Coordinates of C-alpha atoms in Angstrom, one line a residue:
Chain A
M1 CA -72.3 103.8 -81.1
S2 CA -74.2 101.1 -79.3
T3 CA -74.8 99.3 -82.6
L4 CA -71.1 99.4 -83.3
L5 CA -70.4 97.9 -79.8
K6 CA -73.0 95.3 -80.3
N7 CA -71.5 94.3 -83.7
I8 CA -68.1 94.1 -82.1
D9 CA -69.4 92.0 -79.3
T10 CA -71.1 89.6 -81.8
F11 CA -68.0 89.5 -84.0
F12 CA -65.8 88.3 -81.1
F13 CA -68.1 86.7 -78.6
R14 CA -70.9 85.1 -80.5
K15 CA -71.3 81.6 -79.0
I16 CA -70.4 78.6 -81.2
S17 CA -70.1 74.9 -80.5
A18 CA -66.7 74.0 -79.0
G19 CA -66.8 70.7 -81.0
G20 CA -64.6 72.0 -83.8
F21 CA -61.8 73.0 -81.4
G22 CA -62.4 69.8 -79.4
L23 CA -61.8 67.7 -82.5
M24 CA -58.8 69.8 -83.5
R25 CA -57.4 69.1 -80.0
M26 CA -57.9 65.4 -80.4
F27 CA -56.3 65.1 -83.8
W28 CA -53.5 67.6 -83.0
G29 CA -52.5 65.4 -80.0
L30 CA -52.7 62.3 -82.2
T31 CA -50.5 64.0 -84.9
I32 CA -47.9 65.1 -82.4
L33 CA -47.9 61.5 -81.0
W34 CA -47.4 60.1 -84.5
W35 CA -45.0 62.7 -85.8
M36 CA -42.8 63.0 -82.8
G37 CA -43.2 59.3 -81.9
T38 CA -41.7 58.2 -85.3
M39 CA -38.7 60.4 -84.5
Y40 CA -37.7 58.1 -81.7
K41 CA -34.3 57.0 -83.0
H42 CA -33.3 60.5 -84.1
V43 CA -34.0 62.1 -80.7
P44 CA -30.3 62.2 -79.4
F45 CA -29.1 63.4 -82.8
F46 CA -31.6 66.2 -83.2
F47 CA -32.1 67.3 -79.7
S48 CA -29.2 66.5 -77.3
D49 CA -25.7 67.8 -76.8
A50 CA -24.4 64.5 -78.0
G51 CA -26.0 65.0 -81.4
L52 CA -25.9 67.5 -84.2
I53 CA -25.8 70.7 -82.2
P54 CA -24.0 70.7 -78.9
T55 CA -24.6 73.8 -76.8
D56 CA -21.2 75.2 -77.6
L57 CA -22.1 75.2 -81.3
G58 CA -25.5 76.6 -80.6
Y59 CA -24.5 80.0 -81.9
L60 CA -24.6 78.6 -85.4
S61 CA -28.2 77.7 -85.2
F62 CA -30.0 78.9 -82.0
R63 CA -31.8 82.2 -82.1
S64 CA -30.1 84.7 -79.9
E65 CA -33.2 86.4 -78.4
Y66 CA -36.6 85.5 -77.0
R67 CA -35.8 81.8 -77.2
F68 CA -37.4 79.5 -74.6
T69 CA -36.8 75.8 -74.5
L70 CA -36.5 73.3 -71.6
L71 CA -33.8 71.6 -73.7
E72 CA -31.5 74.5 -72.9
Y73 CA -31.2 73.0 -69.5
I74 CA -31.7 69.3 -70.3
V75 CA -28.9 68.3 -72.7
E76 CA -27.9 64.7 -71.8
P77 CA -29.4 62.1 -74.2
N78 CA -31.1 60.1 -71.4
Q79 CA -32.6 63.1 -69.9
V80 CA -33.8 64.3 -73.3
Y81 CA -35.4 60.9 -73.9
M82 CA -37.2 61.3 -70.6
L83 CA -38.6 64.7 -71.6
Y84 CA -39.4 63.2 -75.0
F85 CA -41.5 60.4 -73.4
A86 CA -43.2 62.9 -71.2
M87 CA -44.2 64.8 -74.3
L88 CA -45.6 61.6 -75.9
I89 CA -47.6 60.8 -72.8
A90 CA -48.9 64.3 -72.6
A91 CA -49.9 64.1 -76.3
L92 CA -51.7 60.9 -75.7
L93 CA -53.6 62.5 -72.8
T94 CA -54.4 65.4 -75.1
T95 CA -55.7 63.1 -77.7
I96 CA -58.2 61.4 -75.4
G97 CA -58.8 64.6 -73.5
K98 CA -57.8 63.5 -70.1
W99 CA -57.3 66.7 -68.0
A100 CA -57.6 68.4 -71.4
R101 CA -56.5 71.8 -70.4
V102 CA -53.4 70.7 -68.4
S103 CA -52.4 68.0 -70.9
T104 CA -52.7 70.3 -73.9
T105 CA -50.7 73.0 -72.2
V106 CA -47.9 70.5 -71.2
T107 CA -47.8 69.1 -74.7
V108 CA -47.5 72.6 -76.2
I109 CA -44.7 73.5 -73.8
L110 CA -42.8 70.3 -74.5
F111 CA -43.4 70.3 -78.2
F112 CA -42.4 73.9 -78.6
S113 CA -39.2 73.1 -76.5
F114 CA -38.2 70.4 -78.9
Q115 CA -38.9 72.6 -81.9
E116 CA -36.9 75.5 -80.5
R117 CA -34.0 73.2 -79.7
N118 CA -33.2 72.5 -83.3
L119 CA -34.7 74.6 -86.1
L120 CA -32.8 73.0 -88.9
P121 CA -35.1 70.0 -89.7
L122 CA -38.3 71.9 -89.3
C123 CA -40.7 72.3 -92.2
G124 CA -44.0 74.0 -92.8
G125 CA -46.0 71.3 -91.1
D126 CA -44.1 71.8 -87.8
T127 CA -45.0 75.5 -88.0
V128 CA -48.7 74.7 -88.6
L129 CA -48.6 72.3 -85.6
R130 CA -47.1 75.1 -83.4
C131 CA -49.8 77.6 -84.5
I132 CA -52.6 75.1 -83.7
G133 CA -51.0 74.3 -80.3
F134 CA -50.9 78.0 -79.5
M135 CA -54.6 78.4 -80.5
L136 CA -55.5 75.4 -78.3
V137 CA -53.8 76.9 -75.3
I138 CA -55.6 80.2 -75.5
C139 CA -59.0 78.6 -76.4
P140 CA -61.4 78.9 -73.5
E141 CA -63.1 75.6 -74.0
L142 CA -61.2 72.3 -74.7
R143 CA -63.4 69.7 -73.2
A144 CA -65.4 68.7 -76.2
F145 CA -64.6 65.1 -77.4
S146 CA -62.8 64.3 -74.2
I147 CA -62.9 61.5 -71.7
G148 CA -64.2 63.9 -69.0
R149 CA -67.0 65.0 -71.3
A150 CA -67.9 61.4 -72.0
V151 CA -68.2 60.7 -68.3
D152 CA -70.4 63.8 -67.8
Q153 CA -72.6 62.6 -70.7
W154 CA -72.9 59.2 -69.1
K155 CA -73.9 60.7 -65.7
N156 CA -76.5 62.9 -67.4
W157 CA -77.8 59.9 -69.4
Q158 CA -78.3 57.9 -66.2
K159 CA -80.4 60.7 -64.7
K160 CA -82.3 62.1 -67.7
K161 CA -81.9 59.6 -70.5
K162 CA -80.6 62.3 -72.8
L163 CA -77.2 63.9 -73.8
L164 CA -76.0 67.2 -72.5
P165 CA -76.2 70.1 -75.0
D166 CA -73.1 71.0 -77.0
L167 CA -70.4 72.8 -75.2
Q168 CA -70.2 76.4 -76.2
M169 CA -67.3 78.9 -76.6
S170 CA -66.8 82.4 -77.9
I171 CA -66.0 82.7 -81.5
W172 CA -62.8 84.7 -81.2
P173 CA -60.4 81.7 -81.3
Y174 CA -62.0 80.5 -84.5
R175 CA -61.5 84.0 -86.0
L176 CA -57.8 83.9 -85.1
L177 CA -57.4 80.5 -86.6
L178 CA -59.2 81.6 -89.7
W179 CA -56.7 84.5 -90.0
Q180 CA -53.8 82.1 -89.5
A181 CA -55.1 79.9 -92.4
T182 CA -55.6 83.0 -94.6
I183 CA -52.0 84.1 -93.9
I184 CA -50.7 80.7 -94.8
Y185 CA -52.5 80.5 -98.2
L186 CA -52.6 84.1 -99.2
F187 CA -49.0 84.9 -98.4
S188 CA -47.9 81.8 -100.1
G189 CA -49.9 82.7 -103.1
I190 CA -48.6 86.3 -103.2
E191 CA -45.0 85.0 -102.9
K192 CA -45.6 82.6 -105.7
G193 CA -47.1 85.5 -107.8
L194 CA -43.8 87.4 -107.4
G195 CA -41.9 84.6 -109.2
T196 CA -42.2 83.7 -112.9
M197 CA -42.5 79.9 -113.0
W198 CA -46.0 79.7 -111.5
W199 CA -47.3 82.3 -114.1
D200 CA -45.4 80.4 -116.9
G201 CA -47.2 77.2 -115.8
T202 CA -43.9 75.4 -115.4
A203 CA -43.6 75.3 -111.6
A204 CA -45.5 72.1 -111.0
A205 CA -43.3 70.2 -113.4
A206 CA -40.2 71.4 -111.6
V207 CA -41.7 70.4 -108.2
Y208 CA -42.6 67.0 -109.7
H209 CA -39.0 66.4 -110.7
H210 CA -37.5 67.5 -107.4
T211 CA -36.7 64.1 -105.9
H212 CA -36.5 65.4 -102.4
F213 CA -40.3 65.7 -102.6
T214 CA -41.6 63.2 -105.1
M215 CA -42.7 59.8 -104.0
F216 CA -43.1 58.0 -107.4
P217 CA -40.6 57.0 -110.1
K218 CA -39.6 59.5 -112.6
W219 CA -41.8 58.1 -115.4
V220 CA -44.9 58.7 -113.3
M221 CA -43.9 62.3 -112.6
D222 CA -43.0 62.7 -116.3
I223 CA -46.6 61.8 -117.1
L224 CA -48.0 64.1 -114.4
S225 CA -45.9 66.9 -115.7
G226 CA -48.2 66.9 -118.7
G227 CA -50.7 68.8 -116.5
T228 CA -48.1 71.3 -115.1
A229 CA -49.9 74.3 -116.4
I230 CA -53.3 73.3 -114.9
V231 CA -51.8 72.4 -111.6
S232 CA -49.6 75.6 -111.4
Y233 CA -52.6 77.9 -112.2
F234 CA -54.9 76.0 -109.9
T235 CA -52.4 76.4 -107.1
L236 CA -52.0 80.1 -107.7
I237 CA -55.8 80.7 -108.0
Y238 CA -56.6 78.6 -105.0
E239 CA -54.2 80.3 -102.7
L240 CA -55.0 83.8 -103.8
A241 CA -58.7 83.0 -103.5
W242 CA -58.3 83.1 -99.7
M243 CA -58.1 86.9 -99.9
F244 CA -61.8 87.0 -100.6
I245 CA -62.6 85.4 -97.3
L246 CA -61.6 88.8 -95.8
V247 CA -64.4 90.6 -97.6
P248 CA -67.1 91.4 -95.0
H249 CA -70.6 90.0 -95.4
F250 CA -72.2 93.4 -95.8
I251 CA -70.1 93.8 -99.0
S252 CA -70.1 90.2 -100.3
R253 CA -73.9 89.9 -100.1
R254 CA -74.2 92.8 -102.6
L255 CA -71.9 91.1 -105.1
P256 CA -73.1 88.5 -107.7
Q257 CA -73.6 85.2 -105.8
V258 CA -71.6 82.6 -107.7
I259 CA -72.0 80.0 -105.0
H260 CA -74.6 79.4 -102.3
P261 CA -74.4 82.4 -99.9
G262 CA -72.3 81.7 -96.9
S263 CA -70.6 78.7 -98.4
Y264 CA -67.4 80.4 -99.6
K265 CA -65.3 79.1 -96.8
R266 CA -66.7 75.6 -97.2
A267 CA -65.7 75.8 -100.9
L268 CA -62.2 76.8 -99.9
L269 CA -62.0 74.0 -97.4
L270 CA -63.2 71.5 -100.0
G271 CA -60.7 72.8 -102.5
G272 CA -58.0 72.6 -99.8
L273 CA -58.9 69.0 -99.1
I274 CA -58.5 68.0 -102.7
F275 CA -55.4 70.2 -103.1
H276 CA -53.7 68.7 -100.0
L277 CA -54.7 65.2 -100.6
G278 CA -53.3 65.5 -104.1
I279 CA -50.0 66.8 -102.6
G280 CA -50.1 64.1 -99.9
L281 CA -50.5 61.3 -102.4
T282 CA -47.7 62.4 -104.8
M283 CA -45.2 64.2 -102.6
N284 CA -43.2 63.8 -99.4
V285 CA -43.7 67.1 -97.6
G286 CA -43.4 65.8 -94.1
I287 CA -46.3 66.5 -91.8
F288 CA -47.6 69.5 -93.7
V289 CA -50.7 67.9 -95.3
V290 CA -51.8 66.2 -92.0
A291 CA -51.3 69.4 -90.0
I292 CA -53.3 71.5 -92.4
L293 CA -56.2 69.1 -92.4
V294 CA -56.1 69.0 -88.6
M295 CA -56.4 72.8 -88.7
Y296 CA -59.5 72.5 -90.9
L297 CA -61.3 70.8 -88.0
G298 CA -61.1 74.0 -86.0
L299 CA -62.3 76.0 -89.0
M300 CA -65.7 74.2 -89.0
L301 CA -68.6 76.1 -87.5
P302 CA -71.9 74.5 -86.4
E303 CA -73.4 75.5 -89.8
D304 CA -70.5 73.8 -91.6
W305 CA -71.1 70.6 -89.7
K306 CA -74.8 70.9 -90.5
A307 CA -74.0 71.3 -94.2
L308 CA -71.6 68.3 -94.0
K309 CA -74.2 66.2 -92.2
A310 CA -76.9 67.1 -94.8
F311 CA -74.5 66.1 -97.6
F312 CA -73.8 62.7 -96.1
N313 CA -77.4 62.1 -95.3
R314 CA -78.7 63.5 -98.6
K315 CA -79.9 60.1 -99.9
R316 CA -81.4 58.9 -96.6
K317 CA -85.1 58.9 -96.0
G318 CA -85.1 58.4 -92.3
K319 CA -83.3 57.1 -89.2
T320 CA -82.3 53.6 -88.4
H321 CA -84.2 52.5 -85.2
L322 CA -82.1 50.8 -82.6
L323 CA -84.2 48.8 -80.1
F324 CA -82.4 48.2 -76.9
D325 CA -83.1 46.9 -73.4
G326 CA -83.7 50.0 -71.3
H327 CA -83.6 47.9 -68.1
C328 CA -80.1 46.8 -68.5
G329 CA -77.1 48.9 -67.4
L330 CA -74.7 47.6 -70.0
C331 CA -77.2 48.4 -72.8
Q332 CA -77.8 51.9 -71.4
R333 CA -74.1 52.5 -71.4
S334 CA -73.7 51.2 -74.9
V335 CA -76.6 53.3 -76.2
C336 CA -75.2 56.4 -74.5
F337 CA -71.8 55.7 -76.1
L338 CA -73.4 55.1 -79.5
H339 CA -75.5 58.2 -79.1
Q340 CA -72.3 60.3 -78.6
M341 CA -70.7 58.8 -81.6
D342 CA -73.7 59.3 -83.8
S343 CA -72.3 62.5 -85.4
L344 CA -74.4 62.1 -88.5
G345 CA -77.6 61.8 -86.5
R346 CA -78.7 58.6 -88.3
L347 CA -79.8 56.5 -85.3
D348 CA -83.1 56.6 -83.3
F349 CA -82.7 54.9 -79.9
V350 CA -85.8 53.1 -78.7
D351 CA -86.3 51.2 -75.4
F352 CA -88.1 48.1 -76.5
H353 CA -90.0 48.1 -73.2
D354 CA -91.9 51.0 -74.6
E355 CA -94.5 48.9 -76.3
K356 CA -96.2 51.7 -78.1
R357 CA -93.1 52.8 -79.9
R358 CA -91.9 49.3 -80.5
K359 CA -95.2 48.4 -82.2
K360 CA -95.1 51.6 -84.2
I361 CA -91.7 50.7 -85.6
D362 CA -92.5 47.0 -86.3
P363 CA -95.5 45.2 -84.8
T364 CA -94.0 41.8 -85.8
L365 CA -91.0 42.1 -83.5
K366 CA -91.3 39.8 -80.6
F367 CA -90.4 40.7 -77.1
A368 CA -88.6 37.4 -76.5
D369 CA -86.4 38.0 -79.6
L370 CA -85.7 41.6 -78.6
D371 CA -84.7 40.4 -75.2
K372 CA -81.9 38.3 -76.7
A373 CA -80.1 41.0 -78.7
M374 CA -80.3 44.6 -79.8
H375 CA -82.3 44.9 -83.0
M376 CA -81.7 47.5 -85.7
K377 CA -84.3 48.4 -88.3
T378 CA -83.7 50.6 -91.2
V379 CA -86.2 52.9 -92.9
D380 CA -86.4 50.6 -95.9
G381 CA -87.4 47.7 -93.7
R382 CA -84.2 45.8 -93.3
T383 CA -83.8 44.3 -89.8
E384 CA -80.5 43.0 -88.3
K385 CA -79.7 42.1 -84.7
G386 CA -76.7 41.6 -82.5
F387 CA -73.3 41.6 -84.1
D388 CA -74.8 41.9 -87.6
G389 CA -76.8 44.9 -86.5
F390 CA -73.7 46.5 -85.1
R391 CA -71.9 45.9 -88.3
M392 CA -74.8 47.5 -90.2
I393 CA -74.9 50.6 -88.1
S394 CA -71.1 50.9 -88.2
W395 CA -71.6 52.4 -91.7
D396 CA -73.8 55.1 -90.1
I397 CA -71.3 56.1 -87.4
I398 CA -68.5 58.1 -88.9
W399 CA -66.1 57.1 -86.1
L400 CA -66.6 53.4 -86.9
W401 CA -65.9 53.8 -90.6
P402 CA -62.2 52.7 -90.2
I403 CA -63.3 49.4 -88.6
A404 CA -66.5 48.8 -90.5
P405 CA -64.8 47.0 -93.5
L406 CA -62.9 44.8 -91.0
L407 CA -66.1 43.4 -89.6
Y408 CA -66.7 41.5 -92.9
I409 CA -63.4 39.7 -92.9
P410 CA -64.1 35.9 -92.9
G411 CA -64.0 34.6 -89.3
I412 CA -64.7 38.0 -87.7
P413 CA -68.5 37.6 -87.9
V414 CA -68.4 34.1 -86.3
I415 CA -66.3 35.4 -83.4
G416 CA -68.3 38.6 -83.2
R417 CA -71.6 36.8 -83.0
R418 CA -70.3 34.5 -80.2
I419 CA -68.9 37.3 -78.1
Y420 CA -72.1 39.3 -78.6
A421 CA -74.3 36.3 -77.5
E422 CA -72.2 35.7 -74.4
I423 CA -72.3 39.4 -73.4
A424 CA -76.1 39.5 -74.1
K425 CA -76.7 36.4 -72.0
R426 CA -74.9 37.9 -69.0
R427 CA -76.1 41.5 -69.4
R428 CA -78.6 41.2 -66.6
K429 CA -75.6 40.9 -64.2
C430 CA -74.5 44.3 -65.2
D431 CA -75.4 47.5 -63.4
H432 CA -74.6 51.0 -64.7
E433 CA -71.0 50.8 -63.6
G434 CA -69.8 47.3 -64.4
C435 CA -70.6 43.6 -65.1
A436 CA -70.1 40.5 -63.1
M437 CA -68.8 38.1 -65.6
Chain B
M1 CA -67.7 95.7 -65.2
I2 CA -65.2 92.8 -64.9
N3 CA -66.9 91.1 -67.9
H4 CA -66.5 94.3 -70.0
L5 CA -62.8 94.5 -69.0
R6 CA -62.3 90.9 -69.9
K7 CA -63.9 91.3 -73.2
T8 CA -61.9 94.5 -74.0
L9 CA -58.7 92.7 -73.2
I10 CA -59.6 89.8 -75.4
V11 CA -60.5 92.1 -78.3
A12 CA -57.2 94.0 -77.8
F13 CA -55.3 90.7 -77.7
C14 CA -57.0 89.5 -80.9
L15 CA -56.2 92.8 -82.7
W16 CA -52.6 92.6 -81.6
H17 CA -52.2 89.0 -82.5
V18 CA -53.5 89.5 -86.0
T19 CA -51.3 92.5 -86.6
A20 CA -48.2 90.9 -85.3
L21 CA -48.8 87.7 -87.2
T22 CA -49.4 89.6 -90.4
A23 CA -46.3 91.9 -90.0
Y24 CA -44.0 89.0 -89.1
S25 CA -45.1 86.8 -92.0
V26 CA -44.3 89.4 -94.7
T27 CA -41.3 88.1 -96.5
D28 CA -38.5 90.2 -98.0
A29 CA -39.8 89.8 -101.5
M30 CA -43.4 90.7 -100.4
S31 CA -42.2 93.9 -98.6
E32 CA -41.3 95.3 -102.1
L33 CA -45.0 95.8 -102.5
N34 CA -46.1 99.1 -100.9
I35 CA -48.8 97.8 -98.6
F36 CA -46.7 95.0 -97.2
G37 CA -43.6 97.2 -97.0
F38 CA -45.6 99.6 -94.9
I39 CA -47.0 96.9 -92.6
R40 CA -43.6 95.4 -92.1
N41 CA -41.8 98.7 -91.5
T42 CA -44.2 99.8 -88.9
V43 CA -44.9 96.7 -86.9
Y44 CA -42.3 94.0 -87.6
Q45 CA -39.7 95.1 -85.0
K46 CA -42.5 95.3 -82.3
S47 CA -43.9 92.0 -83.3
R48 CA -40.7 90.0 -83.0
P49 CA -40.5 89.5 -79.2
Y50 CA -44.1 88.3 -79.2
M51 CA -43.8 86.0 -82.2
F52 CA -40.5 84.5 -81.0
S53 CA -41.5 84.1 -77.4
M54 CA -44.7 82.3 -78.3
S55 CA -42.9 80.2 -80.9
L56 CA -45.2 81.6 -83.6
W57 CA -42.4 82.7 -86.0
Q58 CA -43.4 81.8 -89.5
R59 CA -43.0 82.6 -93.2
W60 CA -44.9 81.0 -96.0
P61 CA -42.8 81.0 -99.2
L62 CA -43.9 77.5 -100.0
F63 CA -42.2 76.5 -103.3
A64 CA -42.1 80.3 -103.9
P65 CA -41.3 82.7 -105.5
D66 CA -40.2 79.9 -107.8
P67 CA -39.8 76.2 -106.8
L68 CA -36.5 74.9 -105.6
R69 CA -34.7 73.4 -108.6
R70 CA -31.4 72.3 -107.1
V71 CA -31.4 68.7 -106.0
I72 CA -28.6 67.7 -103.6
A73 CA -27.3 64.6 -102.0
Y74 CA -24.5 64.0 -99.5
T75 CA -22.5 60.8 -99.7
F76 CA -20.2 59.9 -96.8
E77 CA -17.1 58.0 -97.7
A78 CA -14.5 56.4 -95.4
W79 CA -10.9 55.5 -96.4
T80 CA -10.4 51.8 -96.0
G81 CA -6.6 51.9 -96.5
D82 CA -6.6 51.5 -100.3
S83 CA -9.9 53.1 -101.4
W84 CA -12.9 55.2 -100.5
E85 CA -15.9 53.2 -99.4
V86 CA -19.4 54.7 -99.2
V87 CA -20.6 54.5 -95.6
G88 CA -23.5 56.8 -95.5
Y89 CA -25.9 58.7 -97.7
I90 CA -28.6 61.5 -97.3
G91 CA -30.4 62.2 -100.5
P92 CA -33.5 61.6 -102.6
D93 CA -32.8 57.9 -103.0
D94 CA -33.1 57.3 -99.3
K95 CA -36.7 57.6 -98.4
S96 CA -37.2 54.4 -96.7
A97 CA -37.1 55.8 -93.2
F98 CA -39.6 57.9 -91.3
H99 CA -38.5 61.5 -91.2
S100 CA -36.6 61.4 -94.5
S101 CA -38.2 64.8 -95.1
S102 CA -36.7 66.1 -91.8
M103 CA -33.2 64.8 -92.8
L104 CA -33.5 66.3 -96.3
K105 CA -34.6 69.6 -94.9
L106 CA -31.7 69.5 -92.4
M107 CA -29.3 68.8 -95.3
R108 CA -30.6 71.6 -97.5
R109 CA -30.3 74.1 -94.6
L110 CA -26.7 73.0 -93.8
D111 CA -25.9 73.2 -97.5
E112 CA -27.3 76.7 -97.9
N113 CA -25.3 78.1 -95.0
E114 CA -21.5 77.9 -95.5
H115 CA -21.0 79.2 -91.9
Q116 CA -22.5 76.0 -90.6
G117 CA -19.5 73.9 -91.7
S118 CA -19.0 72.7 -88.1
L119 CA -22.5 71.2 -88.1
R120 CA -21.8 69.5 -91.4
E121 CA -18.8 68.0 -89.7
R122 CA -21.0 66.7 -86.9
L123 CA -23.2 65.1 -89.5
A124 CA -20.1 63.2 -90.8
Y125 CA -19.1 62.2 -87.2
R126 CA -22.6 60.7 -86.8
T127 CA -21.8 58.4 -89.7
C128 CA -18.6 57.3 -87.9
S129 CA -20.7 56.4 -84.9
Q130 CA -23.4 54.7 -86.9
R131 CA -20.9 52.6 -88.8
G132 CA -18.6 52.0 -85.9
L133 CA -15.6 53.5 -87.6
L134 CA -12.5 53.7 -85.5
E135 CA -11.1 57.0 -84.2
G136 CA -8.9 58.6 -86.8
T137 CA -10.5 57.0 -89.8
K138 CA -10.5 59.4 -92.7
I139 CA -14.0 60.4 -93.8
R140 CA -15.1 62.7 -96.5
V141 CA -18.4 64.2 -97.6
I142 CA -19.2 64.3 -101.3
R143 CA -21.9 66.7 -102.3
S144 CA -23.7 65.8 -105.5
Y145 CA -26.2 68.0 -107.2
H146 CA -28.1 68.7 -110.3
V147 CA -30.4 71.5 -111.4
I148 CA -33.9 70.9 -112.8
P149 CA -34.2 72.9 -116.0
R150 CA -36.3 76.0 -116.2
H151 CA -38.5 76.8 -119.2
A152 CA -40.5 79.7 -120.4
R153 CA -43.4 77.4 -121.2
P154 CA -44.6 74.0 -120.2
Q155 CA -42.7 71.1 -121.8
S156 CA -44.4 67.9 -123.2
I157 CA -44.5 64.6 -121.4
S158 CA -42.1 63.2 -124.0
W159 CA -39.7 66.0 -123.4
W160 CA -39.6 65.1 -119.7
M161 CA -39.2 61.5 -120.5
Q162 CA -36.1 62.2 -122.5
W163 CA -34.7 64.5 -119.8
E164 CA -32.2 63.0 -117.4
P165 CA -30.6 64.8 -114.5
H166 CA -27.0 65.8 -115.0
W167 CA -25.4 65.1 -111.6
Q168 CA -22.2 66.9 -110.6
S169 CA -20.1 66.2 -107.5
N170 CA -17.5 67.8 -105.4
E171 CA -15.9 67.1 -102.0
V172 CA -17.1 69.5 -99.4
L173 CA -15.5 68.1 -96.3
S174 CA -12.7 65.9 -95.3
T175 CA -12.0 65.0 -91.7
T176 CA -11.3 62.1 -89.4
C177 CA -13.6 60.2 -87.0
P178 CA -13.5 61.6 -83.5
D179 CA -13.0 59.7 -80.2
T180 CA -16.3 60.9 -78.8
P181 CA -19.3 59.5 -80.7
V182 CA -22.0 61.7 -82.1
L183 CA -25.4 59.9 -81.5

């Protein structure tokens, strides 16, 4: 009995990193901001009494029971717009994690209110966003990847020169999210299996020629239709494959191991990434693809992040050393910030005042040079400094990947070097909280 | 003690949530299968208040059991005094704007439900407002559609290249622009 209780306790309350749900919160907020933000000009039409469904025609569309929406009371276009902007602001705060718990809850209430006001334009992506929103509200820890957390990290860095350990949470919200994902795929697969076209291998060609969804001209979709059988069967097999995630470990470990033990979910997520990117590139299915990929973030456990990190770092022989001025407040702040963004763990931060370490990394580096700019030295001996160093390590920091290519645009390096030199020159005037420019 | 109680409540909630979610998500077609029919019959009614109240209602017949094959488009035409002029369009050729998928979904839902004729009329009124048509201007909605063929086996690329949709049209609504604009 006690073993059973212990197993139940582990199953629901094992501690995991809250990073996955933190990331999911961040991208969920961003998705709501983008998806609802682009609806700006349709707001009165979709959601007010002056639009498609005035309250007196609500009986044609509204659910008659258990329906809660603030837009039942707020019906005038201007008032609806105010609520709409409140939702966008809340979504922005959710994204950056300002008052994460409150802002997420407010976004959920407002987003759900808009969804419940008019069911007619909603698609699968809207439903996925609602499901994620619900999971976030009930999740006990939402502060990972938030502004508040960054401030806490900075305070700790000032005192101890190291980051706080990962925020932890019980695993049960992850389990519920995994069940939600399984329902989506498995039930969709079973429903497809009840038809005939997916089995005949003709379904994908029909989808490719449904011009409500296709994004390319007919001749492109004609060519793609040559692979209809493969795509149809892949879809069926992929969706039904989610049923095996329900097989408990004590059974699955006795079965023939086709893939690396414990990596079945990762294989499904990778398959899903390919599957949904394929859909996203060829079809217009609203917000569905983005919403599903946002959900994947919450499905990543620490061991999954570790495996992903190992994959990205598989060709690296060591870390890049970043030599900074440990006596300068601005440098400390920058290093703390870079440390938090170093998700792939590729950087080694070294205070160049630590002579022993400095000489171990590169005895030829001169103090006077180091005092002028941060130096970065890779494991293969390449040394860059200042703006060029930042540009080099921007490829090591996953969060900087979107801007990394931009740093090579002609003109940007010239401006970047100048700005860097000016800041470096004045950095002594900075303390931990600000700079006198 | 309080910790045990808290944990028990969380486990109970998780079990309830999983059961309710599963029962609610079973579609009519799936409930023909014994296992899903049983789940749906025993829990569905009990799960509805929870699923609705929490806005968790969901079904996942994505392109299933067979993909949608009817392609529709709505053309809005206004009477200019001597002829009908096209003043609005919702359909596959209009994907320029954001949320075209939302508008297309809206149109498909209105098209599927005949009892929502009043809402279709509101859609026509919106075109009046957008185009600044005067009160009393005659406006009509032409519904065009074609059906993607269904085959027992996959067709070749050349077959699809030769295939052209066979559009058919009919008038589904005729009305006049109202005095109150629909935004």
